[in-house]
Short mmCIF file of C-alpha atoms in Angstrom, two decimals:
data_model
loop_
_atom_site.label_atom_id
_atom_site.label_comp_id
_atom_site.label_asym_id
_atom_site.label_seq_id
_atom_site.Cartn_x
_atom_site.Cartn_y
_atom_site.Cartn_z
CA ASP A 1 129.86 157.07 63.70
CA SER A 2 133.36 157.73 64.49
CA GLY A 3 134.03 160.44 61.76
CA VAL A 4 136.80 158.22 59.98
CA THR A 5 135.86 157.24 56.59
CA GLN A 6 137.17 154.22 54.48
CA THR A 7 137.20 153.58 50.93
CA PRO A 8 136.13 150.86 49.31
CA LYS A 9 134.42 148.71 51.65
CA HIS A 10 135.40 145.48 49.92
CA LEU A 11 137.95 145.00 47.25
CA ILE A 12 138.54 141.56 45.62
CA THR A 13 141.34 141.33 43.45
CA ALA A 14 143.83 138.42 42.17
CA THR A 15 147.25 137.39 43.04
CA GLY A 16 150.40 139.49 41.93
CA GLN A 17 148.06 142.53 41.75
CA ARG A 18 148.45 146.52 43.47
CA VAL A 19 145.57 147.88 45.08
CA THR A 20 145.28 151.30 47.22
CA LEU A 21 143.08 151.75 49.90
CA ARG A 22 142.23 155.00 51.29
CA CYS A 23 141.61 156.58 54.60
CA SER A 24 140.12 160.10 55.87
CA PRO A 25 140.58 161.13 59.48
CA ARG A 26 138.06 163.23 61.69
CA SER A 27 138.26 166.66 61.47
CA GLY A 28 141.10 167.89 63.65
CA ASP A 29 142.99 164.58 63.74
CA LEU A 30 146.45 164.60 62.88
CA SER A 31 147.71 160.95 63.41
CA VAL A 32 146.47 158.02 60.85
CA TYR A 33 147.31 154.72 62.10
CA TRP A 34 146.90 151.43 59.57
CA TYR A 35 146.12 147.92 61.14
CA GLN A 36 145.78 144.75 59.56
CA GLN A 37 142.94 142.37 60.94
CA SER A 38 143.42 138.58 60.24
CA LEU A 39 141.75 135.53 62.08
CA ASP A 40 145.05 134.01 63.11
CA GLN A 41 146.51 137.22 63.97
CA GLY A 42 144.38 139.47 65.49
CA LEU A 43 144.67 143.26 64.95
CA GLN A 44 148.38 144.03 63.90
CA PHE A 45 149.86 147.68 63.77
CA LEU A 46 151.11 148.33 60.20
CA ILE A 47 152.10 151.87 60.11
CA GLN A 48 151.31 155.38 61.97
CA TYR A 49 151.86 158.82 59.93
CA TYR A 50 151.42 162.28 62.03
CA ASN A 51 150.61 165.28 60.15
CA GLY A 52 152.20 164.02 56.76
CA GLU A 53 155.25 162.42 58.20
CA GLU A 54 155.81 158.62 59.15
CA ARG A 55 155.95 158.32 62.61
CA ALA A 56 156.03 154.40 63.73
CA LYS A 57 156.17 151.18 62.01
CA GLY A 58 154.64 148.05 62.69
CA ASN A 59 154.74 144.63 61.11
CA ILE A 60 154.46 146.10 57.58
CA LEU A 61 155.89 144.08 54.86
CA GLU A 62 158.14 145.79 52.22
CA ARG A 63 155.42 145.02 49.56
CA PHE A 64 152.85 147.65 51.44
CA SER A 65 153.49 151.31 51.55
CA ALA A 66 151.37 154.16 52.67
CA GLN A 67 151.37 158.17 52.86
CA GLN A 68 149.68 160.71 54.50
CA PHE A 69 148.91 163.94 52.32
CA PRO A 70 148.75 167.67 53.10
CA ASP A 71 144.85 167.27 53.71
CA LEU A 72 145.81 164.66 56.24
CA HIS A 73 143.98 161.78 54.30
CA SER A 74 146.12 158.56 53.79
CA GLU A 75 146.46 155.72 51.69
CA LEU A 76 147.93 152.54 51.94
CA ASN A 77 149.18 150.67 48.80
CA LEU A 78 149.35 147.12 48.70
CA SER A 79 151.32 145.32 46.02
CA SER A 80 152.51 142.01 44.48
CA LEU A 81 149.37 140.38 46.80
CA GLU A 82 149.57 137.34 48.22
CA LEU A 83 146.72 135.09 49.30
CA GLY A 84 147.94 135.67 52.94
CA ASP A 85 147.15 139.53 52.66
CA SER A 86 143.30 138.73 52.48
CA ALA A 87 142.56 140.55 55.68
CA LEU A 88 140.30 143.65 56.97
CA TYR A 89 142.37 146.58 56.91
CA PHE A 90 141.34 149.33 59.30
CA CYS A 91 142.28 152.93 59.95
CA ALA A 92 142.18 154.88 63.02
CA SER A 93 143.22 158.37 63.77
CA SER A 94 143.58 160.15 66.93
CA VAL A 95 144.53 163.94 67.58
CA GLY A 96 147.79 163.47 68.82
CA ILE A 97 151.17 161.85 68.24
CA SER A 98 151.06 159.27 70.87
CA GLY A 99 149.34 155.91 70.97
CA THR A 100 148.15 157.02 74.77
CA TYR A 101 145.33 159.14 72.68
CA GLU A 102 142.18 157.73 71.94
CA GLN A 103 141.92 156.21 68.46
CA TYR A 104 138.85 156.39 66.35
CA PHE A 105 138.30 153.82 63.71
CA GLY A 106 137.17 153.53 60.37
CA PRO A 107 134.79 150.66 59.09
CA GLY A 108 137.52 148.84 57.49
CA THR A 109 138.17 147.74 54.18
CA ARG A 110 137.76 143.96 53.48
CA LEU A 111 140.50 142.93 51.13
CA THR A 112 140.30 139.06 49.42
CA VAL A 113 142.90 138.11 47.09
CA THR A 114 142.03 135.30 44.82
CA ALA B 1 159.12 145.26 73.99
CA GLN B 2 155.41 145.70 74.38
CA ARG B 3 152.94 142.53 74.25
CA VAL B 4 149.52 142.06 75.41
CA THR B 5 148.18 138.68 76.23
CA GLN B 6 144.27 137.52 76.15
CA PRO B 7 144.45 134.11 77.03
CA GLU B 8 140.92 133.43 75.93
CA LYS B 9 139.66 133.59 72.29
CA LEU B 10 136.35 132.82 73.39
CA LEU B 11 134.32 133.18 76.55
CA SER B 12 130.70 132.12 77.06
CA VAL B 13 128.50 132.91 79.93
CA PHE B 14 124.80 133.21 80.72
CA LYS B 15 122.82 136.42 80.63
CA GLY B 16 123.33 137.77 84.95
CA ALA B 17 126.34 135.75 85.51
CA PRO B 18 129.90 137.55 86.28
CA VAL B 19 132.18 138.18 83.35
CA GLU B 20 136.22 138.74 83.55
CA LEU B 21 138.19 139.13 80.42
CA LYS B 22 141.45 138.51 80.85
CA CYS B 23 144.46 140.92 79.91
CA ASN B 24 148.18 140.35 80.66
CA TYR B 25 150.76 142.80 79.44
CA SER B 26 154.71 143.14 79.47
CA TYR B 27 156.21 146.22 79.31
CA SER B 28 159.13 147.85 81.38
CA GLY B 29 157.68 151.14 81.62
CA SER B 30 154.88 153.04 82.65
CA PRO B 31 151.73 151.35 80.75
CA GLU B 32 148.73 153.01 79.67
CA LEU B 33 146.16 150.39 79.47
CA PHE B 34 142.85 150.31 77.26
CA TRP B 35 139.95 148.08 76.41
CA TYR B 36 138.75 148.70 72.92
CA VAL B 37 135.52 146.75 71.73
CA GLN B 38 134.05 145.91 68.60
CA TYR B 39 130.13 144.98 68.56
CA SER B 40 128.73 143.12 65.59
CA ARG B 41 128.69 145.13 62.33
CA GLN B 42 129.96 148.16 64.18
CA ARG B 43 133.60 149.58 64.08
CA LEU B 44 136.14 149.04 66.85
CA GLN B 45 135.52 151.89 69.86
CA LEU B 46 137.02 152.35 73.13
CA LEU B 47 135.56 151.01 75.94
CA LEU B 48 137.70 152.56 78.87
CA ARG B 49 140.87 153.06 80.17
CA HIS B 50 142.68 152.55 83.25
CA ILE B 51 143.77 156.25 83.45
CA SER B 52 140.16 157.18 83.78
CA ARG B 53 138.89 154.80 86.43
CA GLU B 54 135.40 155.00 84.93
CA SER B 55 133.03 152.35 84.91
CA ILE B 56 131.36 152.10 81.11
CA LYS B 57 128.40 149.94 80.50
CA GLY B 58 128.80 148.45 83.95
CA PHE B 59 132.20 147.17 83.13
CA THR B 60 135.45 148.18 85.10
CA ALA B 61 139.27 147.10 84.94
CA ASP B 62 141.97 147.83 87.35
CA LEU B 63 145.40 147.95 86.37
CA ASN B 64 147.47 145.66 88.75
CA LYS B 65 150.96 146.50 88.11
CA GLY B 66 152.28 143.65 90.28
CA GLU B 67 150.42 140.79 88.46
CA THR B 68 151.22 143.04 85.43
CA SER B 69 147.13 142.36 84.29
CA PHE B 70 144.20 144.66 83.64
CA HIS B 71 141.52 142.54 83.56
CA LEU B 72 138.14 143.56 82.42
CA LYS B 73 135.11 142.86 84.63
CA LYS B 74 131.22 143.28 84.72
CA PRO B 75 129.01 141.81 87.49
CA PHE B 76 126.05 140.66 85.75
CA ALA B 77 126.35 139.86 81.94
CA GLN B 78 123.84 141.45 79.31
CA GLU B 79 123.28 140.07 76.00
CA GLU B 80 124.00 142.89 74.69
CA ASP B 81 127.65 142.89 75.79
CA SER B 82 128.40 140.21 73.05
CA ALA B 83 130.89 141.69 71.41
CA MET B 84 134.79 141.22 70.32
CA TYR B 85 137.01 142.76 73.12
CA TYR B 86 140.66 144.03 72.63
CA CYS B 87 143.01 144.95 75.31
CA ALA B 88 145.77 147.53 74.42
CA LEU B 89 148.60 148.92 75.64
CA SER B 90 150.71 152.18 74.93
CA GLY B 91 153.50 153.16 76.83
CA ARG B 92 152.96 156.33 78.69
CA HIS B 93 155.51 159.14 78.88
CA SER B 94 157.57 156.89 75.97
CA GLY B 95 156.90 159.75 73.08
CA ASN B 96 155.72 157.83 70.05
CA THR B 97 154.25 154.58 71.37
CA PRO B 98 151.80 152.97 69.07
CA LEU B 99 149.06 150.94 70.79
CA VAL B 100 149.76 147.22 71.10
CA PHE B 101 146.57 145.12 70.68
CA GLY B 102 146.00 141.77 72.13
CA LYS B 103 144.39 139.01 69.69
CA GLY B 104 140.82 139.68 71.46
CA THR B 105 138.11 137.94 73.14
CA ARG B 106 135.07 137.19 71.83
CA LEU B 107 132.33 137.41 74.43
CA SER B 108 128.98 135.59 74.12
CA VAL B 109 126.34 136.16 76.52
CA ILE B 110 123.70 133.07 76.40
CA ALA B 111 120.42 133.89 77.30
#
């Protein structure tokens, strides 16, 4: 167990809807990363927060947004969902701001858009 | 731009045979390379990083800057090595550089 928790485990929703995925980092970790894993694209970095501030952006769509709260948990909001958004969404945490720190991954949230 | 390429989607080997999972990278600065592994029904976790020069579960990986490669090797594969392996890169001393992952290679060790 990495200490990173994600809820919910599974989410099934319809196209056009909006969902929120939640991540709690390991105790003491200030960075939270969000990744999307799909069969054809592999593991794609979406966005990183460090101590409440956005620090890096990857291939994140404009329909997606995230935030990190004062207690360091993070939420990823996905709106106007499309079939292609079906994927496994991971969050990871690390103690530092740089990608050189080991990242600890959560179990993922499997999103199915029908 | 940072890029990591894992040319094999699937690699099947027999138990006891040597394993080499290929990873090539593209980065203009000084990279730090990692291998992450995801066993069935488990989380993605760090297997090893080049800077520590460790051997974990019998796996080693050497950074070859000339060939821009960081191949993962094990002399004798075990069934429990079957998993998804991801090579990842971060720019060392580059401030805030997120980890860039390859698309992964699924290793299947056949008994």
